[in-house]
Each structure stands twice: as structure tokens, then as C-alpha cells.
XYZ file of C-alpha atoms in Angstrom:
705
model
C 58.585 176.474 145.136
C 61.013 179.393 145.584
C 64.495 178.873 146.891
C 64.649 179.711 150.615
C 68.298 180.726 150.612
C 69.858 184.057 149.822
C 71.285 183.745 146.317
C 74.553 185.202 147.553
C 75.000 182.435 150.125
C 76.932 179.482 148.777
C 75.821 175.916 149.395
C 77.580 174.763 152.522
C 76.896 171.513 154.399
C 77.224 173.517 157.587
C 74.861 176.210 156.299
C 71.540 174.597 155.377
C 69.870 177.773 154.217
C 68.462 176.445 150.955
C 64.881 175.223 151.284
C 63.938 171.829 149.961
C 62.172 172.839 146.766
C 59.975 170.313 144.953
C 62.009 168.647 142.288
C 60.679 168.521 138.749
C 61.390 164.812 138.718
C 58.937 162.216 139.914
C 58.633 159.673 142.677
C 61.159 156.883 142.326
C 60.046 153.414 143.350
C 62.731 151.109 144.594
C 61.003 147.919 143.567
C 58.527 146.744 140.964
C 58.513 146.282 137.168
C 60.427 148.858 135.181
C 57.297 149.951 133.268
C 55.382 150.637 136.491
C 58.304 152.492 138.037
C 58.683 154.665 134.932
C 54.948 155.355 134.795
C 54.822 156.376 138.479
C 57.872 158.599 138.052
C 56.334 160.333 135.033
C 52.907 160.686 136.598
C 54.260 162.099 139.868
C 56.615 164.599 138.202
C 55.837 168.283 138.336
C 56.431 168.579 134.600
C 53.581 166.180 133.950
C 51.264 167.941 136.408
C 51.954 171.338 134.815
C 51.381 169.921 131.321
C 48.047 168.394 132.367
C 47.007 171.618 134.072
C 47.846 173.565 130.906
C 45.698 171.245 128.767
C 42.793 171.585 131.238
C 43.125 175.375 131.287
C 43.145 175.670 127.469
C 40.242 173.242 127.158
C 38.243 175.142 129.774
C 38.825 178.354 127.812
C 37.513 176.641 124.685
C 34.478 175.393 126.608
C 33.823 178.939 127.801
C 34.090 180.499 124.343
C 32.314 177.797 122.320
C 28.643 177.291 123.323
C 28.173 173.803 124.726
C 25.475 171.250 123.918
C 23.765 173.371 121.252
C 21.926 171.878 118.255
C 24.354 170.689 115.531
C 22.976 173.156 112.973
C 24.117 176.057 115.160
C 27.718 174.889 114.911
C 27.437 174.348 111.142
C 26.168 177.910 110.778
C 28.903 179.318 113.012
C 31.964 177.360 111.857
C 30.977 175.824 108.534
C 30.309 172.176 107.753
C 33.977 171.094 107.604
C 35.180 172.645 110.858
C 31.952 171.762 112.648
C 32.624 168.117 111.805
C 36.270 168.387 112.907
C 35.411 170.087 116.205
C 32.635 167.546 116.806
C 35.098 164.688 116.304
C 37.219 166.106 119.149
C 34.174 166.615 121.337
C 34.616 170.382 121.602
C 30.846 170.958 121.614
C 30.483 168.964 124.876
C 34.047 169.295 126.005
C 33.537 168.970 129.762
C 32.186 165.448 129.315
C 34.443 164.372 126.452
C 36.316 161.188 127.281
C 39.759 162.608 126.652
C 39.051 165.673 128.859
C 37.880 163.486 131.744
C 40.997 161.349 131.289
C 43.276 164.424 131.469
C 41.373 165.604 134.569
C 41.900 162.225 136.215
C 45.595 162.198 135.317
C 46.046 165.738 136.652
C 44.279 164.699 139.854
C 46.578 161.688 140.278
C 49.712 163.615 139.360
C 49.040 166.512 141.721
C 48.156 164.089 144.500
C 51.470 162.242 144.052
C 53.353 165.538 144.006
C 51.722 166.425 147.332
C 52.546 163.037 148.825
C 56.137 163.379 147.730
C 56.782 166.975 148.777
C 54.508 167.684 151.737
C 56.586 165.803 154.363
C 59.746 167.647 153.261
C 58.046 171.012 153.439
C 56.509 170.411 156.847
C 59.849 169.193 158.133
C 61.593 172.274 156.727
C 58.916 174.604 158.199
C 59.396 173.063 161.657
C 63.192 173.182 161.396
C 65.127 175.886 163.334
C 68.409 175.342 161.424
C 70.580 175.452 164.515
C 73.709 174.061 162.862
C 74.720 177.313 161.269
C 78.169 178.408 162.568
C 79.575 181.882 163.140
C 82.256 181.349 160.499
C 79.445 181.397 157.880
C 78.587 184.962 158.871
C 80.549 186.630 155.983
C 78.610 184.598 153.414
C 75.281 186.213 154.259
C 74.028 189.008 152.082
C 72.067 190.494 155.005
C 74.262 190.824 158.081
C 75.019 193.288 160.867
C 77.139 193.455 164.025
C 77.596 195.583 167.104
C 80.079 195.700 169.946
C 78.880 195.259 173.471
C 78.875 198.467 175.484
C 81.082 198.840 178.511
C 79.560 196.935 181.401
C 77.041 195.167 179.161
C 76.999 191.449 179.663
C 76.460 189.064 176.762
C 73.388 187.623 178.496
C 71.745 191.062 178.754
C 72.595 191.919 175.128
C 71.132 188.650 173.905
C 68.048 189.152 176.022
C 67.485 192.600 174.515
C 68.045 191.174 171.025
C 65.539 188.399 171.658
C 62.977 190.963 172.822
C 63.646 193.033 169.698
C 63.091 190.029 167.413
C 59.888 189.060 169.205
C 58.637 192.617 168.771
C 59.285 192.247 165.051
C 57.098 189.151 164.933
C 59.787 186.483 165.122
C 59.637 183.341 167.175
C 62.908 183.068 169.077
C 64.719 180.028 170.347
C 67.903 179.715 172.355
C 69.532 176.464 171.283
C 72.020 174.729 173.499
C 74.654 174.576 170.784
C 78.018 176.232 171.131
C 78.385 179.629 169.448
C 74.712 180.099 168.462
C 72.873 181.728 171.372
C 69.788 182.820 169.330
C 67.876 181.604 166.290
C 64.568 183.139 165.105
C 62.097 182.603 162.310
C 58.754 183.864 161.048
C 56.517 183.302 158.040
C 57.289 179.605 157.687
C 53.549 179.051 157.280
C 53.963 180.067 153.637
C 54.966 176.451 153.057
C 51.370 175.645 153.922
C 50.422 177.942 151.044
C 52.129 175.629 148.586
C 50.392 172.637 150.129
C 47.019 174.414 150.216
C 47.235 175.615 146.603
C 48.144 172.189 145.278
C 45.585 170.513 147.486
C 43.027 172.960 146.050
C 43.776 171.661 142.533
C 43.173 168.120 143.782
C 39.917 169.107 145.525
C 38.588 171.144 142.547
C 39.448 168.345 140.095
C 37.706 165.835 142.341
C 34.631 168.078 142.543
C 34.631 168.500 138.768
C 34.743 164.739 138.232
C 31.950 164.237 140.790
C 29.741 166.651 138.843
C 30.602 165.264 135.414
C 28.707 162.542 133.565
C 31.060 159.869 134.903
C 29.002 159.062 138.057
C 25.785 159.066 135.994
C 27.285 156.697 133.426
C 28.557 154.451 136.196
C 25.114 154.490 137.826
C 23.430 153.558 134.517
C 25.965 150.723 134.087
C 25.580 149.514 137.670
C 21.776 149.485 137.518
C 21.813 148.147 133.917
C 19.814 151.006 132.396
C 19.400 151.365 128.621
C 18.444 154.602 126.796
C 15.176 154.661 124.854
C 13.587 156.857 122.215
C 11.125 159.281 123.802
C 8.752 159.499 120.820
C 5.355 158.142 121.863
C 6.349 157.499 125.478
C 4.402 158.804 128.467
C 5.175 158.655 132.138
C 3.132 155.439 132.474
C 4.814 153.670 129.555
C 8.476 154.321 130.357
C 10.189 150.930 130.748
C 11.933 150.268 134.050
C 15.153 149.576 132.151
C 15.294 153.254 131.099
C 14.460 154.840 134.474
C 17.200 155.860 136.904
C 16.209 155.789 140.582
C 15.996 158.705 143.031
C 19.313 157.585 144.539
C 21.292 158.542 141.416
C 24.252 160.417 142.957
C 24.749 163.196 140.447
C 23.014 164.363 137.287
C 22.136 167.323 135.073
C 18.792 166.694 133.408
C 15.990 168.628 131.683
C 12.356 168.840 132.628
C 9.601 170.310 130.393
C 6.234 171.005 132.037
C 3.259 172.678 130.273
C 1.087 175.057 132.248
C -1.324 173.248 134.535
C 0.512 169.940 134.294
C 2.861 168.009 136.574
C 5.909 165.795 136.175
C 8.324 163.817 138.339
C 10.538 162.491 135.519
C 13.496 164.407 134.117
C 15.279 163.574 130.863
C 18.960 162.747 130.556
C 19.912 162.978 126.881
C 22.239 160.376 125.447
C 23.569 159.965 121.872
C 21.582 156.775 121.481
C 18.385 158.064 123.122
C 17.477 159.213 126.605
C 17.302 158.019 130.183
C 14.454 159.041 132.475
C 15.328 160.142 135.995
C 12.949 159.635 138.883
C 12.893 162.817 140.989
C 12.295 162.890 144.760
C 9.393 165.301 144.181
C 6.592 166.126 141.780
C 6.613 169.575 140.207
C 3.450 171.307 138.978
C 3.613 174.435 136.798
C 0.849 176.812 137.865
C 1.762 179.606 135.457
C 4.631 180.738 133.289
C 5.274 184.475 133.051
C 7.398 186.186 130.421
C 8.098 189.850 129.830
C 9.482 191.311 126.607
C 11.474 194.305 125.514
C 9.823 196.573 122.910
C 11.744 194.692 120.202
C 10.162 191.418 121.313
C 13.282 189.981 122.943
C 12.465 188.234 126.260
C 13.417 190.367 129.258
C 12.289 188.187 132.128
C 10.711 184.780 132.443
C 9.667 182.981 135.598
C 7.655 179.938 136.641
C 5.163 179.720 139.504
C 5.317 176.107 140.678
C 4.031 173.755 143.372
C 6.482 171.166 144.675
C 5.188 168.018 146.358
C 7.671 165.835 148.229
C 7.128 162.142 147.451
C 8.377 160.929 150.804
C 6.535 163.238 153.178
C 3.711 164.440 150.943
C 4.405 168.047 151.990
C 3.837 170.763 149.394
C 5.341 174.183 148.913
C 4.814 176.975 146.424
C 7.712 178.831 144.886
C 8.733 181.020 141.963
C 11.693 179.927 139.861
C 13.550 182.597 137.904
C 16.831 182.734 136.006
C 19.669 182.522 138.579
C 17.083 181.978 141.354
C 16.686 178.194 141.573
C 14.425 176.124 143.790
C 16.470 173.722 145.961
C 14.879 170.709 147.638
C 16.649 167.731 149.241
C 19.903 168.526 147.471
C 18.268 168.865 144.037
C 18.338 172.318 142.389
C 15.679 173.279 139.828
C 16.844 176.071 137.515
C 14.797 178.080 135.034
C 16.498 177.128 131.775
C 14.195 178.372 129.016
C 10.632 178.088 127.818
C 8.859 176.237 125.044
C 5.455 175.409 123.690
C 3.268 173.176 125.808
C 0.801 171.977 123.149
C -0.723 175.142 121.720
C -3.788 174.635 119.528
C -3.262 175.960 115.995
C -5.951 176.716 113.413
C -4.397 175.902 110.067
C -5.285 175.841 106.403
C -3.751 173.780 103.634
C -3.115 175.852 100.523
C -2.621 173.817 97.298
C 0.659 174.458 95.488
C 0.031 172.037 92.638
C -2.829 171.566 90.208
C -5.768 173.913 89.427
C -7.262 173.866 92.946
C -7.397 177.138 94.917
C -9.685 176.430 97.859
C -7.887 176.097 101.239
C -8.595 173.125 103.519
C -9.159 174.147 107.190
C -7.561 172.032 109.917
C -7.030 172.285 113.665
C -4.051 170.608 115.348
C -2.093 171.018 118.554
C 1.701 171.147 118.692
C 2.917 167.589 118.832
C -0.092 166.133 116.997
C -0.166 164.667 113.500
C -2.732 164.214 110.727
C -2.618 161.754 107.784
C -3.129 163.383 104.391
C -3.164 162.302 100.779
C -1.880 164.072 97.705
C -2.874 162.040 94.683
C -1.272 158.633 95.104
C 1.091 159.910 97.799
C 0.277 159.273 101.438
C 1.678 161.965 103.740
C 1.552 162.712 107.426
C 1.421 166.292 108.686
C 3.231 166.682 112.035
C 3.095 169.991 113.885
C 6.454 170.206 115.672
C 6.758 173.706 117.106
C 5.197 177.107 117.674
C 6.478 180.487 118.841
C 4.104 183.412 119.329
C 6.915 185.986 119.203
C 9.835 185.881 116.777
C 12.536 188.536 116.785
C 14.391 188.840 113.487
C 17.013 191.150 112.040
C 15.226 193.213 109.388
C 18.275 195.280 108.540
C 19.372 197.064 105.398
C 18.117 196.000 101.951
C 19.718 193.222 99.938
C 20.631 193.398 96.315
C 19.208 190.555 94.242
C 18.564 189.681 90.615
C 14.819 189.327 89.978
C 15.173 187.913 86.457
C 16.520 184.372 86.618
C 16.589 183.991 90.355
C 16.582 180.299 91.123
C 16.548 180.753 94.861
C 15.071 183.645 96.800
C 16.971 183.343 100.063
C 19.071 180.913 102.020
C 19.632 182.466 105.416
C 20.989 181.416 108.783
C 17.915 182.603 110.625
C 14.527 183.604 109.280
C 14.547 186.946 107.523
C 18.139 187.773 108.401
C 19.168 191.039 106.790
C 22.485 192.537 105.849
C 23.675 195.947 106.783
C 22.380 197.679 109.900
C 20.824 195.434 112.509
C 17.159 196.164 113.160
C 15.689 193.629 115.566
C 11.933 193.409 115.025
C 9.153 191.229 116.361
C 7.579 189.717 113.236
C 4.817 187.829 115.028
C 3.893 184.134 115.370
C 5.516 181.290 113.448
C 5.199 177.528 113.535
C 7.039 174.473 112.255
C 5.662 171.319 110.731
C 6.912 168.221 108.979
C 5.583 166.344 105.982
C 6.493 162.686 106.324
C 6.042 160.304 103.401
C 5.171 156.590 103.505
C 8.876 155.636 103.754
C 9.334 157.688 106.929
C 11.357 160.441 105.270
C 10.379 163.932 106.434
C 10.916 167.485 105.278
C 10.574 170.281 107.803
C 8.854 173.634 107.151
C 8.902 176.921 109.045
C 6.093 179.365 108.246
C 5.368 182.840 109.588
C 1.732 183.677 110.238
C 1.831 187.341 109.197
C 3.439 189.178 106.307
C 6.111 191.764 107.016
C 8.239 194.271 105.190
C 11.423 192.772 103.784
C 13.597 194.562 101.251
C 10.856 197.061 100.527
C 8.041 194.570 99.959
C 5.292 192.902 101.996
C 5.967 189.162 101.905
C 5.044 185.921 103.582
C 8.023 183.711 104.470
C 7.899 179.909 104.264
C 11.091 177.920 104.870
C 12.010 174.328 104.115
C 14.889 172.012 104.939
C 15.493 168.308 104.384
C 17.198 167.559 107.726
C 17.772 169.271 111.084
C 21.459 169.719 110.176
C 20.521 172.096 107.338
C 19.444 175.720 107.551
C 16.026 176.724 106.299
C 15.742 177.991 102.715
C 12.953 180.523 102.456
C 10.305 181.109 99.836
C 9.091 184.738 99.720
C 5.462 184.919 98.671
C 4.244 188.464 97.994
C 1.256 189.739 99.946
C -1.499 191.310 97.863
C -3.265 194.614 98.576
C -5.366 192.885 101.280
C -2.224 191.445 102.971
C -3.259 187.952 101.958
C -2.111 185.111 99.677
C -5.333 185.152 97.611
C -3.934 186.760 94.448
C -0.776 184.639 94.437
C -2.819 181.432 94.805
C -5.137 182.583 91.987
C -2.131 183.180 89.696
C -0.593 179.830 90.686
C -3.767 177.947 89.807
C -4.023 179.778 86.480
C -0.454 178.803 85.575
C -1.349 175.170 86.212
C -4.199 175.426 83.648
C -3.034 175.079 79.953
C -6.202 176.753 78.695
C -5.649 179.875 80.791
C -1.963 179.991 79.744
C -3.061 179.937 76.076
C -5.643 182.674 76.608
C -3.156 184.839 78.447
C -0.606 184.445 75.630
C -3.222 185.399 73.058
C -4.339 188.434 75.071
C -0.747 189.550 75.441
C -0.143 189.234 71.668
C -3.308 191.240 70.872
C -2.189 194.046 73.181
C 1.460 194.080 72.056
C 1.735 193.444 68.278
C 0.052 194.040 64.908
C -2.330 191.372 63.689
C 0.270 189.838 61.335
C 2.725 189.195 64.169
C 0.222 188.123 66.773
C 0.260 184.340 66.069
C 4.065 184.104 66.374
C 4.177 186.315 69.489
C 1.309 184.351 71.047
C 3.107 181.043 70.404
C 6.350 182.389 71.902
C 4.587 183.800 74.964
C 2.748 180.499 75.501
C 6.015 178.558 75.286
C 7.502 180.879 77.932
C 4.474 180.407 80.218
C 4.591 176.630 79.683
C 8.282 176.519 80.618
C 7.603 178.660 83.688
C 4.766 176.343 84.682
C 6.833 173.206 84.276
C 10.108 174.201 85.906
C 10.163 177.858 86.838
C 12.702 180.384 85.575
C 15.398 177.738 85.654
C 13.509 175.762 82.961
C 13.099 178.909 80.865
C 16.823 179.608 81.169
C 17.548 176.050 79.955
C 15.324 176.633 76.908
C 17.252 179.799 76.076
C 20.622 178.029 76.457
C 19.567 175.194 74.179
C 17.835 177.297 71.493
C 19.862 180.533 71.313
C 23.557 180.877 70.374
C 25.748 182.020 73.256
C 26.554 185.347 71.602
C 22.838 186.227 71.358
C 21.645 184.881 74.705
C 21.840 188.104 76.681
C 19.765 190.035 74.132
C 17.331 187.119 73.751
C 16.965 186.799 77.523
C 16.100 190.502 77.825
C 13.398 190.173 75.143
C 11.977 186.963 76.633
C 11.870 188.396 80.153
C 9.872 191.418 78.920
C 7.566 189.099 76.989
C 7.144 186.770 79.975
C 6.373 189.703 82.303
C 3.663 190.931 79.935
C 2.163 187.501 79.463
C 2.264 186.894 83.215
C 0.367 190.135 83.791
C -2.305 189.044 81.332
C -2.477 185.640 83.045
C -3.180 187.380 86.353
C -5.944 189.416 84.792
C -7.412 186.365 83.052
C -7.529 184.531 86.406
C -9.427 187.430 87.956
C -11.927 187.397 85.097
C -12.411 183.629 85.581
C -13.346 184.327 89.208
C -15.788 187.077 88.263
C -13.483 189.957 89.244
C -12.561 193.018 87.190
C -9.215 193.580 85.586
C -6.764 195.724 87.531
C -5.356 198.911 86.098
C -1.575 198.571 85.859
C 0.538 200.744 88.139
C 4.014 200.534 89.638
C 2.960 198.699 92.826
C 0.919 196.082 90.938
C 3.643 195.543 88.361
C 6.105 194.995 91.237
C 3.670 192.534 92.825
C 3.419 190.610 89.550
C 7.213 190.431 89.264
C 7.559 189.137 92.818
C 4.760 186.641 92.264
C 6.559 185.365 89.155
C 9.744 184.881 91.154
C 7.843 183.216 93.993
C 6.159 180.833 91.604
C 9.516 179.923 90.113
C 10.996 179.270 93.559
C 7.894 177.311 94.523
C 9.222 174.623 92.171
C 12.277 174.335 94.399
C 10.006 174.371 97.458
C 8.652 171.111 96.053
C 5.613 170.530 98.276
C 2.062 169.629 97.227
C 0.603 172.219 99.592
C 1.608 174.971 101.998
C 0.291 174.937 105.549
C -0.425 178.372 106.999
C -1.780 179.464 110.352
C -4.849 181.666 110.809
C -5.209 181.665 114.598
C -3.917 179.938 117.731
C -4.563 179.284 121.417
C -1.225 179.364 123.181
C -0.212 176.895 125.900
C 3.144 177.784 127.497
C 5.636 175.302 128.886
C 8.613 175.879 131.125
C 11.952 174.119 130.581
C 13.858 173.459 133.801
C 17.320 172.125 134.395
C 17.345 169.741 137.328
C 20.741 169.114 138.908
C 22.215 167.213 141.793
C 25.771 168.442 142.287
C 27.557 166.909 145.252
C 30.790 168.219 143.804
C 29.654 171.818 144.141
C 30.533 171.992 147.851
C 33.815 170.261 147.094
C 34.648 172.856 144.446
C 33.808 175.702 146.835
C 36.145 174.130 149.417
C 38.847 173.886 146.765
C 38.377 177.569 145.862
C 38.779 178.516 149.538
C 41.954 176.427 149.782
C 43.275 178.022 146.597
C 42.588 181.528 147.910
C 44.312 180.776 151.235
C 47.209 179.078 149.481
C 47.850 181.915 147.041
C 47.588 184.458 149.873
C 50.099 182.499 151.970
C 52.559 182.055 149.102
C 52.487 185.670 147.957
C 51.836 187.667 151.107
C 53.452 185.625 153.904
C 57.201 186.179 153.658
C 59.484 183.690 155.350
C 62.622 185.001 157.013
C 65.170 183.564 159.474
C 67.645 185.277 161.797
C 70.747 183.936 163.520
C 72.607 185.734 166.344
C 76.066 184.775 167.577
C 78.217 186.081 170.467
C 81.720 186.451 169.081
C 85.036 187.259 170.889
C 87.442 186.213 168.154
C 88.826 189.664 167.369
C 89.704 190.744 170.890
C 86.356 192.341 171.586
C 82.946 191.131 172.618
C 80.355 191.627 169.918
C 77.055 190.277 168.571
C 76.714 189.080 164.991
C 73.294 189.081 163.326
C 72.524 187.494 159.961
C 69.219 187.072 158.139
C 67.958 185.202 155.123
C 64.706 185.012 153.134
C 63.730 182.655 150.302
C 62.440 185.587 148.204
C 64.713 188.573 147.951
C 62.718 191.766 147.668
C 62.828 195.465 148.484
C 60.423 194.841 151.349
C 62.847 192.408 152.966
C 65.753 194.800 152.401
C 63.809 197.571 154.089
C 62.738 195.303 156.962
C 66.326 194.159 157.560
C 67.545 197.765 157.491
C 65.035 198.657 160.241
C 66.077 195.567 162.191
C 69.742 196.525 161.861
C 69.149 200.054 163.119
C 67.194 198.782 166.106
C 69.798 196.064 166.739
C 72.643 198.622 166.729
C 70.656 201.096 168.795
C 70.578 203.776 166.111
C 67.570 206.030 165.507
C 65.126 205.017 162.728
C 65.441 206.965 159.516
C 62.348 208.943 158.553
C 60.629 207.904 155.320
């Protein structure tokens, strides 16, 4: 709080010009234990309140910059595994509901409230005070003062009356105290003390509103009603246990609601670290249709939901459209359009064998969310379709440099098909995700695009795999053949799994590449290279070179073996076509490039480590809308706090307090009036205002500006 005295005026017990500013110390209790008295003094001190407010401000800035409540893998990708773990330990990814942040908010609320309790009475008393005890002998101590002699025949009463009228015209409230030597005292702008009170009360109100809209009331409600989170897998609305369902009377919440087209729901989901709580809504919401519009790149431009709301209490229904930033509000509950998802689309799939000599695909039809038991030899697996997106926008930017010889991994990217260089956002068509779960319950997740697309100058199919949701997908690039299909790659893969075809391919390569005397040795070497490729990919071939060739000769040997392997691989491809009754292909640059990419893809397929690849041939889409359902009683409280803060700041900065004292003095043998003024904030505006007041007081003409 600013000092209300002129800095040039000394402290004088007879001149109480200095305003009672809030001390930085705290409230001192006269009785009670020493620990309690010290805690109250610390908590009620302005230093503590400012420190707490600083922590809240910095934390709020972090919460604004760092996306909140995103999947953990997003933070790993953005900050790295180490810092993601550190930030997660401090709760920075859900900072507004972190325990330490709520504690700081509560402490700031208590501290600011105690500061108000301690300082408000003093300020109100000072604002009401007229300060009538100031004496004329203090006149020389004022920095802003003026005097004038009474004109001949002018009575003191008439002069004081004119001065009072002048002050009232300037906006002052004037009082004529009954004290000796102080005929007039005036003041204006003392309402700026209310600005301090309003601004600090706003902090209390906003903090209270923030706590009301946090997870604290919801956690208290769950504790009070003895509710326990459950796992949602396999649950339906009819099988949700009562111990996991919060009632309609839950005071505040922020929950999610997913509704497929044509379906209804009256239960929202409150996520918890140990599971989820189900929230009973006061209405049932039916999704008639979900509409989405896209930019030419495939990025969503607009999405909206046409819904029917049925009130449970009255049975009344209403139709509405929910869009982003245009919520539907009913009985204090707001339904926001959050995002959209799949609602159980039907996918037509085929299982492509990646092991053994089989080449025929197995057709299968599943909906998103369904599963299918499968067997691969002695292994029992379960195929679970977990997600589907009909439109996927990826960055197909500038080309990447990569080594096609001993590449042990094609790509490990943060998002599918992410490119380097110039950004080129492109819609690459449908994609779906599935899991292969073994008999122990362990699952690996796969992400497969339906269509091939151009990437780094080649037409490829992308299939990604990861071992846990905390990892990013690692992608296998399978080259598309001249018919934009996987047929040729699957034919080559099956041939590599057949020892007889590997032997024939090695022999054919030797006949085409060497004289008769050298053909047996070259054939044996080429077959060993194909066998190593079949068993462990290029990594296995590299291990053979490291173990069999001296280090000084490895680079030259690797170059020879790569050329030999490429030739033998080409012959293997042609042998596989002949086995299927097809003609050999004439070699050209495009086909040679396809063979090289197929070789790399086969090698990386070993790291893919799956008995089969599931691809999608067609789909029937079912859309679902994701809503955020909120009850926010603190919202109105926060709005009230913002209004108080606006009024308080306006009063503190734009309402200027000033006081004026007028004395009638006859001490120097003449009758004269003395006028002094003071303001808590010295400024050029006050100097100019006092100059105008002085000219009017002395009866001089106003200077032109």
C-alpha cells in the first residue's frame, strides 16, 4: 500500500499525514502456544502471501506452456525419458490438481484472508478519518502549500465560504471542524483504499473458485460416499458396480463421455491413476450424427455433434448441436465438444504370414474393440483391434539419407512417416491399430496404414510396432510392387523361408555370374549369404563377416558380399515367380531398387518379430464423439473475483487520494488564509492539480496549456 503522506513532510504526532500501510509482518496473537503464534504470524504476513502468489503464478505459467493430461508417450517424445520422469514426479503434467499446488493455493487463500482481516479495519478507519488535528504551525512542512491575504473589507467567514465552494467544485468533500485554528478540512479519492481491499479480496475469491473447480471436491465426494475406482475393460452400463458410481449430486467434476453415432449414454468417466469412477449424469445424451470437415491437407477444420438430450427428472427432450467453444448447458452441467474417436467401425482384414513358406492371406472381419483368438504353431495369440482412423495427416517432408546396406532398423520416428526438412502435411489415408496378446497376457501393439504412399522416393507400406504404450512406434517399410500391393514381397519372403529355393537361387546366380570352374564356390558362398539373411537378416550376415574376415579386410569383403547377396536375391525373386507359374522379369532400375528395398524390409522384418502382419482391405466407419462434461460451481466465483480485481486495480491506479487543510491565520499582523495539500502518491498530475487549485484560491487567472 503506498504511503499517504508527502515524502517531504516529517513524521509529527500532531501531523498524522502518513497512511496506515499494511505491514510486512504478520498477525501477532497475544495468547496461545508459541508454535501456533509463530505459524499464524508467518501465514498472515504479506511476505508469505507474496511468496505463495509467486509460486502459483509460475506454476500457472508452466501449466499453460506444458500440455496437461496428455498420454505419457507424448511427454517422453517432447522432453526425453529422463526429464519426462522428473517432471512427472513433480506432477507438472497435471499441475492444477497436483497435491503440492493445491496446498500452495490453500495457503495463499488463508494468508491473503488473514492479511485482509488484519489490514481492512485500519484502512476503512483511515478512509473515514478527516485528520482534524493538524495545526497551522505544521504549514511550513508541507510540500504543497499556498496562502493569500484577505482583501480589504473581506471577512474571514466569507473567504472561507468561497474557499469551501472552490474545493467542492474541484470534487472535494468539505468539512468545517469545531477545532481551534482549523476552519476547513477537505478530502477526495479515499475510496482508493477500497481498491486495495477489492484487489486482495479478488485473490481470495479466485483462489476459492479455483479450489471449488479442482479435483478436491470430487475426491472428497468419492471418500464421503465410499466410492472405489474400477477397471473399465469389459464393463457396460448395466454391469458397473454401485461402489464405482458417483451420484448426480456430485458437486463438481470434469469427466469424459464417448458416444458412438446412434447410441446413448448417461454415464461419464472420471479417470483416476488406479482406474476410473463412473458419474451418473442428470440427463441421457444421444448422438444423432457427428459431422467433421477437413482442410485440403486432411487436418480437421470443424467438427460438431447433433445430439438429443433427455432430462431424467422431467423426461423432457431437446435437440442441440455441440461445437468447439459452443457447449450445451443443462441444469448447471456443461457438455463441451472435446474431440472425436472411433465408435466401433467394422474392418475387413487379412492376416499375411511373415514366417514359414505360406503365402496365402487369411481373411477376417472385426470391429474396433473386438478380439479374435488365433494360433501360430504352438503359440496361442489373441488379436485385439484397438483403434481406427480414416484420415491420417503426416509430415512427408524432405528426403532422408539412410544406408541401405547393413541397415538394422528402417525408421524409428515420433509419429508415423515423419520426415525431415521441409514440412509437407499430407493425408495418407486410413490406418488402424491392433494388439497381439500372448497366453501370459503380454501384448505388443501394431499400427498399420491401409494404403502405400511415397516416402523418400519410393512407394511403401508402413507397419509400426511397439512393446508398450510408453514407447514410440518403430516402423517397417515394405515396398509396394508395380500393382501397389504386397504380393511380390510376400512371394520373396516365402521363398527365403524355403531352403530348396535358396539353393536354386544361389546356383542360378553362380551360373549367370562366373565361369563353370568357379560356379560351385560362388554358389556355396551365395547360399550361405541367403541362409544368413533368412535366419537373422542383415545383422546376422554382418556377424558372419565380423567372425570370418579380418578387420582390415572387412570393408572390401562386405562390398563383395553385398553385391553377391543382391544378385542372389534377384535370382531368388525370379525363382519364386517361376514357382508360381509367372515369367521372369527383365531387370531395370526400378525393379532393382524394389529388390533392394525388399531385401532391407525382409531384414527388418526379423526385428518386427511377429508371426503375421494384419492389413486392412476395406472398412465401414462408425464415428463417435468425445465430450467433456463439467460441473463448475467455481466458475461464477472466479468471474466475481475477476470483477473485483478489475475494480480494485482501477481504484488503486486511477483514483487518486488527496487531502486539503485551510487555516485562518493572524499571527503576522495580517489576516490571511493558509492552504496545504497532501497526496499519498506524488505525481505530475497532482502537481498540476494543486497549481490550478492555488491559482483559483489566490484569485489569479488560469494559465493556458
